[in-house]
Structures are given as structure tokens and as C-alpha cells.
XYZ file of C-alpha atoms in Angstrom:
381
model
C -2.600 25.354 -30.561
C -4.050 21.911 -31.966
C -6.874 20.121 -30.810
C -4.705 17.678 -28.388
C -3.128 20.687 -26.805
C -6.711 22.316 -26.117
C -7.407 19.251 -25.048
C -4.566 19.300 -22.464
C -5.124 22.587 -21.208
C -8.514 22.106 -20.359
C -8.113 18.752 -19.022
C -6.008 19.943 -16.314
C -8.191 22.989 -15.432
C -11.065 20.358 -14.935
C -8.248 18.474 -12.845
C -7.172 21.228 -10.603
C -10.602 22.504 -10.107
C -11.962 18.920 -8.967
C -9.076 18.355 -6.637
C -9.580 21.746 -5.231
C -13.269 21.015 -4.433
C -11.971 17.588 -2.866
C -9.460 18.865 -0.616
C -11.918 21.638 0.874
C -14.766 19.332 1.287
C -12.546 16.853 2.949
C -13.276 15.863 6.522
C -11.278 13.684 9.124
C -12.826 10.200 9.590
C -11.760 9.785 12.940
C -14.203 10.133 15.446
C -13.184 11.841 18.543
C -12.310 8.999 21.158
C -11.544 8.770 24.875
C -7.984 7.532 25.355
C -7.400 3.717 26.155
C -7.079 2.913 29.731
C -7.575 0.637 32.214
C -9.738 1.362 35.116
C -10.281 -0.046 38.399
C -13.573 1.226 40.292
C -12.573 0.092 43.656
C -9.674 -1.885 45.481
C -12.299 -4.851 46.100
C -13.359 -5.087 42.335
C -9.410 -5.090 41.611
C -9.012 -7.737 43.774
C -11.918 -9.525 41.782
C -11.025 -8.715 38.452
C -7.631 -7.759 37.076
C -8.355 -5.046 34.199
C -7.055 -6.501 30.398
C -3.957 -4.868 30.062
C -2.864 -5.759 26.275
C 0.679 -6.456 25.285
C 1.797 -4.112 22.436
C 5.111 -4.766 20.460
C 6.610 -2.434 18.218
C 8.567 -3.958 14.977
C 10.471 -0.784 14.193
C 12.824 -0.027 11.294
C 15.575 1.777 13.139
C 16.611 3.548 9.545
C 13.615 6.147 9.650
C 14.441 9.522 10.483
C 13.034 10.042 13.975
C 12.241 6.334 14.644
C 14.776 5.898 17.798
C 13.158 9.713 19.477
C 10.178 8.123 19.259
C 10.583 5.027 21.169
C 10.637 6.856 24.962
C 7.459 8.981 23.483
C 5.653 5.781 22.890
C 6.558 4.144 26.394
C 5.383 7.109 28.008
C 1.983 6.627 26.481
C 1.757 2.890 27.133
C 2.635 3.851 30.788
C 0.334 6.819 30.998
C -2.577 4.048 30.065
C -1.082 1.417 32.581
C 0.123 -1.329 29.751
C 2.694 -3.387 30.439
C 6.289 -2.235 29.143
C 5.625 -2.727 25.282
C 8.303 -5.000 23.474
C 10.510 -3.223 20.887
C 11.947 -5.191 18.359
C 13.895 -3.660 15.618
C 14.434 -4.524 11.905
C 17.161 -5.584 10.309
C 18.815 -5.948 6.420
C 18.440 -9.500 7.030
C 15.110 -9.650 8.863
C 12.775 -6.789 7.263
C 10.003 -7.435 10.273
C 8.528 -10.759 9.161
C 10.891 -12.297 12.169
C 10.133 -10.373 14.544
C 6.568 -9.842 13.998
C 6.632 -13.937 14.896
C 8.546 -13.426 17.729
C 6.279 -10.874 19.365
C 3.530 -13.301 18.800
C 5.398 -16.199 20.581
C 6.269 -13.499 23.337
C 2.281 -12.797 24.126
C 1.970 -9.840 22.317
C -1.950 -8.620 21.878
C -1.117 -6.089 19.063
C 1.809 -5.569 16.736
C 2.603 -2.261 15.549
C 4.695 -1.472 12.222
C 6.461 1.470 12.984
C 8.071 2.157 9.469
C 7.270 2.447 6.031
C 5.747 0.430 3.536
C 8.323 -2.075 3.250
C 7.809 -2.620 6.884
C 4.332 -2.690 6.853
C 4.261 -5.551 3.941
C 6.985 -7.537 6.479
C 5.059 -7.156 9.332
C 1.746 -8.205 7.473
C 3.375 -11.346 6.341
C 4.405 -12.199 9.938
C 0.828 -11.760 10.862
C -1.423 -13.209 8.052
C -3.384 -15.971 8.988
C -2.803 -15.631 12.802
C -5.609 -13.207 13.904
C -3.473 -11.091 15.853
C -3.997 -7.550 14.887
C -1.553 -5.535 13.217
C -1.334 -1.425 14.040
C 0.159 1.557 11.637
C 2.331 4.072 12.686
C 3.520 5.535 9.171
C 6.776 6.942 9.029
C 7.626 6.030 5.121
C 7.362 8.450 2.237
C 4.464 6.522 0.522
C 2.249 4.984 3.770
C 0.029 3.567 0.665
C -2.205 1.376 3.621
C -2.256 3.896 6.397
C -4.091 6.403 3.771
C -6.496 3.840 3.050
C -7.241 3.070 6.246
C -7.622 6.638 7.565
C -4.422 6.206 9.630
C -2.982 9.623 10.902
C -0.036 10.583 8.885
C 2.608 13.190 9.896
C 1.763 12.386 13.615
C 3.008 9.032 14.766
C 1.582 9.595 18.530
C -2.010 9.832 17.217
C -1.708 6.776 14.854
C -0.453 5.061 17.911
C -3.541 5.959 19.945
C -5.671 5.144 17.167
C -4.100 1.173 17.549
C -4.744 1.406 21.069
C -8.397 3.070 20.967
C -9.523 1.532 17.579
C -11.472 -1.643 16.187
C -10.191 -4.552 14.518
C -11.035 -4.907 10.753
C -10.203 -8.216 8.568
C -8.817 -7.229 5.281
C -8.027 -9.435 2.311
C -4.193 -9.982 1.180
C -2.521 -9.808 -2.211
C 0.066 -12.094 -3.474
C 1.880 -11.785 -6.314
C 4.171 -14.641 -8.395
C 6.911 -14.181 -10.712
C 6.914 -17.361 -12.737
C 9.611 -15.856 -15.541
C 12.007 -15.267 -13.672
C 12.030 -15.037 -10.126
C 15.984 -15.245 -9.864
C 16.089 -11.884 -11.788
C 14.193 -10.388 -8.796
C 14.923 -9.452 -5.466
C 12.262 -8.793 -2.579
C 14.102 -8.994 1.086
C 10.731 -9.321 2.453
C 9.633 -12.588 0.475
C 13.316 -13.783 0.837
C 13.301 -13.872 4.258
C 10.139 -15.599 4.309
C 11.317 -19.019 3.198
C 14.754 -20.613 3.581
C 15.505 -20.852 -0.164
C 18.762 -19.277 -1.509
C 17.996 -15.625 -2.454
C 18.902 -15.730 -5.929
C 16.726 -19.478 -6.338
C 14.712 -19.396 -9.722
C 11.676 -21.128 -7.522
C 8.433 -19.022 -7.676
C 7.612 -16.894 -4.228
C 4.790 -15.052 -3.052
C 5.614 -11.563 -2.647
C 3.045 -9.839 -0.287
C 0.752 -6.673 -1.052
C -1.810 -4.856 0.625
C -2.268 -2.123 -1.792
C -1.517 -2.245 -5.211
C 0.931 -3.930 -7.348
C 2.145 -2.864 -11.105
C 3.933 -3.498 -13.822
C 4.957 -0.995 -16.453
C 4.671 2.822 -15.954
C 4.086 3.303 -12.482
C 6.964 0.485 -11.367
C 9.632 2.450 -13.894
C 8.290 5.664 -11.854
C 9.398 4.121 -8.521
C 12.640 2.595 -9.948
C 13.593 5.976 -10.897
C 12.219 8.424 -7.547
C 15.248 9.700 -6.025
C 16.185 9.132 -2.909
C 17.089 12.440 -1.538
C 14.423 14.061 -3.083
C 11.815 11.618 -1.228
C 13.532 12.906 1.861
C 13.105 16.358 1.020
C 9.758 16.408 -0.643
C 7.890 12.852 0.381
C 5.561 11.248 -2.669
C 6.017 14.316 -4.940
C 9.135 12.895 -6.089
C 7.683 9.861 -7.766
C 5.454 12.773 -9.347
C 8.815 14.387 -10.834
C 10.402 10.840 -11.722
C 7.293 9.788 -13.683
C 7.937 12.685 -16.076
C 10.979 10.870 -17.329
C 8.679 8.291 -18.524
C 5.709 9.966 -20.221
C 6.716 9.196 -23.643
C 8.002 5.756 -22.620
C 6.928 2.550 -24.733
C 3.360 0.423 -24.579
C 3.736 -2.472 -23.112
C 2.570 -5.738 -25.296
C 0.714 -7.878 -22.474
C -1.527 -10.964 -22.394
C -3.679 -11.197 -19.562
C -6.093 -13.711 -18.530
C -8.194 -12.829 -15.553
C -9.821 -16.110 -13.540
C -10.706 -18.478 -16.161
C -11.604 -16.175 -18.861
C -9.952 -16.067 -22.470
C -6.648 -14.665 -22.280
C -6.712 -11.166 -23.828
C -3.621 -9.116 -25.757
C -3.515 -5.604 -24.580
C -1.611 -2.636 -25.049
C -0.780 -0.890 -22.102
C 1.436 1.727 -20.221
C 1.139 0.315 -16.931
C -1.060 -2.699 -15.495
C -2.091 -2.569 -11.978
C -3.461 -4.804 -9.592
C -4.751 -3.583 -6.736
C -6.479 -4.509 -3.344
C -7.242 -1.072 -2.607
C -6.713 2.066 -4.821
C -5.912 5.473 -3.066
C -2.615 6.983 -3.610
C -0.718 9.775 -1.997
C -1.963 13.306 -3.174
C -5.787 12.412 -3.159
C -5.503 10.398 -6.022
C -7.906 7.084 -6.540
C -6.604 4.936 -9.139
C -9.055 2.226 -8.154
C -12.452 3.955 -6.939
C -14.388 0.667 -6.673
C -11.735 -1.087 -4.945
C -12.265 -2.624 -1.276
C -9.928 -3.941 1.184
C -12.289 -6.842 2.381
C -14.481 -7.758 -1.001
C -12.618 -10.834 -1.842
C -11.419 -9.223 -5.189
C -8.473 -8.027 -7.006
C -9.030 -4.720 -8.801
C -7.380 -4.241 -12.256
C -6.667 -1.403 -14.127
C -5.231 -1.302 -17.621
C -3.678 2.389 -18.227
C -3.557 3.385 -21.629
C -2.501 6.752 -23.238
C -2.023 7.945 -26.873
C -1.019 11.625 -27.874
C 2.040 12.496 -25.705
C 1.424 14.932 -22.863
C -1.994 15.570 -24.028
C -2.991 12.003 -23.438
C -1.386 12.082 -19.711
C -3.105 15.243 -19.132
C -6.459 14.020 -19.950
C -5.927 10.980 -18.059
C -4.980 12.689 -14.942
C -7.966 14.781 -15.147
C -9.973 11.587 -15.216
C -8.202 10.102 -12.220
C -8.717 13.504 -10.305
C -12.513 13.445 -11.087
C -13.208 9.684 -10.295
C -11.293 10.438 -6.938
C -14.130 12.694 -6.142
C -16.931 10.367 -7.255
C -17.445 11.671 -11.094
C -17.217 9.875 -13.693
C -16.231 11.950 -16.949
C -17.977 12.035 -20.398
C -15.029 13.203 -22.772
C -15.328 12.761 -26.433
C -12.443 11.724 -28.742
C -10.398 10.034 -25.529
C -6.313 9.739 -25.665
C -5.938 8.676 -22.351
C -8.183 5.331 -20.539
C -8.399 3.392 -17.788
C -10.308 0.030 -18.120
C -11.580 -1.805 -15.037
C -11.913 -5.388 -14.538
C -11.991 -7.782 -11.352
C -10.881 -11.263 -10.699
C -9.698 -13.647 -7.805
C -6.487 -14.640 -10.058
C -4.747 -12.690 -12.902
C -2.112 -14.158 -15.394
C 0.530 -11.489 -17.223
C 2.801 -11.628 -20.031
C 4.696 -8.847 -20.943
C 6.826 -9.055 -23.968
C 10.420 -8.027 -23.576
C 9.965 -7.773 -19.411
C 9.370 -4.863 -17.789
C 9.920 -3.424 -13.915
C 7.407 -4.569 -11.300
C 6.362 -3.252 -7.842
C 4.343 -4.553 -5.094
C 3.163 -1.411 -2.854
C 5.806 0.282 -3.796
C 8.996 -1.595 -3.657
C 10.193 -2.309 -7.050
C 11.347 -5.992 -7.234
C 13.037 -6.122 -10.613
C 11.844 -6.833 -14.249
C 9.813 -9.788 -15.344
C 8.379 -11.145 -18.050
C 5.816 -13.627 -16.516
C 4.035 -12.952 -13.425
C 0.725 -14.019 -11.680
C -1.377 -12.541 -8.804
C -4.126 -14.038 -6.631
C -6.217 -12.626 -3.588
C -6.276 -14.481 0.189
C -9.631 -13.265 1.458
C -9.445 -11.902 5.043
C -6.161 -13.168 5.928
C -5.228 -9.985 7.757
C -6.328 -8.245 11.019
C -5.625 -4.631 11.387
C -6.653 -1.647 13.748
C -8.354 1.120 12.488
C -10.448 3.957 13.934
C -14.251 2.962 14.858
C -16.840 3.766 12.131
């Protein structure tokens, strides 16, 4: 066996051991809390002061499995906790949630809950940016990226909604990606629903992201993920799709961070993140914080075929549990940086994704951070 092969085997062994350690030591970050409910001490007190009864609005994606069945259960929870009849607003192909979120605010909603996958979360967030009205999350998608980074329960919609009722408000940053060349070649129903321009207009639009935007290997992997397989095995379908791109070409890019000098780079993938936790316990951006006012950039590169990817995967798993590996003769690497604005050109064009939604192929893009633009409901720390 060649030295690259032995390095691949060693990296995989270290990665598996680190992942096992992480899974055995992980504890729930959610403290026990009493259910949210309005209480009345006496009829006299009730007459003097009406208890606060916040109005909840659900922006629900009816295409997601089980959403229709959740409606009576969520209404029951609201009734049991003496809340007003909640608003139920469903997304449509023409409006994936932006208009519904704005309508919820107009109708007096005190909490707007995104009930769907990452696309629904992006759309509801765009409708709530700058309003101060908190967004709750009931994740029923495949990746559920923001929910994972906020420690929202995955796979238990009723627990996630209870957290939205009992939790606290947290202000987080929002990322915006803009396609400079060429917007007319991409398709993002969320960005298109946010303005009155024709869908194929070649005017740069802002594409919201709350977790990670990326160009290169990660976007190609998402683009090739099989929908039927995602329905059966969830996020693992992305890794299956990624195998097809392990031997893909390295990108020729130039990257400018803030006002610094433009730097050429050869990479497999360039990630621009607001936070960095992905499914499977993977943390690509260990220093990224949702409320620090910065974008975290990761330039990922590998050589040596599968051996390079194996070594890189081992490094990612280790940094996710707080270990910085010091391996000699690295054939896979991740270079980290921070900025408030990013400008990227890609020779020949490449797929780009925002929070797991592939919007098309681009040759030039920019990204910026919008500090403290969104309020989300999270568990008490």
C-alpha cells in the first residue's frame, strides 16, 4: 500500500474515533422548562389585568410530509396553553413564505413560526428581517441547518414548537449573497418573490442565507442529491451524491475580503458562513458565531484523490470536537478567514448554493453580513 493509502486509513480511523467520542459525550443543551401558559391568580386579578396571550402565526409548507397532520396538534397545544387561535398561512409555489410572514405581522402576530425545511426558513426570515418580530422554527426538512445551529429539536415538531413558546429571543446576523454575473442565469424563488422584477431579469438580487453559502464541491453535491433518497435517508443522501464529485476539478478563483488585496486561489470549494454546524455532527467553521457581525470563510482544497478527502474529513471531524490536528505533509486543507464583505470570481463558472438551495451557476458573486438583522426564538441558556 502506498503512503497515501496508509495516511487515508489512519485519517479515517482517527475520524471515526473522534466522532464516537463526540456522540457519547454529547448532552442536550435544552434545560427543562415549565410549559408556557397564562395564569390567573383570582377572578379579581383577572379583571384588573388581562394576562398576556401572544398571537402565534404558522407559515407552513404543505408540500412537506406530515405538515397537514401537525395542524390540529399545534392548535391543541395553543389551546391548552390559553393562547388565541393561531394563524395558519400556507406557502405556495409563487410565494414560498415571504408574503405570508409579512401578512402575519400585519395581522398582529407576536411570533411567526416557520414550519418546513431550510427554504421555508429562508423565506420567512426574509419577511421578518428588520421587523423585530421573532421567528420560531419547527423543522421538518432534510438538512434543517439553522435549527441544528440553534439547538432546536430535530424530529420532534411538538417539542420544537414548545421551545418556541417557552424560549428567549436572540438577535442573529443575516448573510446576503449577490450574483453579479449573471443573475439571469440563476433561479431562486425566494429572492424572486421579494421584488417586482421579472424572474429572468439580469439585475443583481440579494439571496438570503442564514447558515452557509458555497461555490464548488458543496454546491455540486447538493445539486446532485437524489430527492427520493433524501426522503428515505435524509441528509445522508448529500454524502452519497458527494462521492461522484471527489475527483472533480479544482476551481480557479480570485477572492477579495473587505478592502484587502485580491488573492488568487485554487480550491475545491469556497464556503461563506454565518455559522458552521452541518448534519452528521460536522462543524466546518468552528469559530463562526451567529451574532458576531462577521462572515467566516473557508477555502477547502485537496490533492491525492481519495486519500486527500479522507485526511480532510478526519481533520473536519476532529475540529468539530475541539481538536486541531497537526498532521505532516497535508494533502487536504482548510484555510479560514473572516470578513464583512466578500467578492469572488470563478473562472468558467460554477454552481452556487445558499443554505442548501442550489440557485445555479455563476462566475462572479459578492456576499455581505447584515449584523443583528433577525430575531429568533431559542432555548434559554
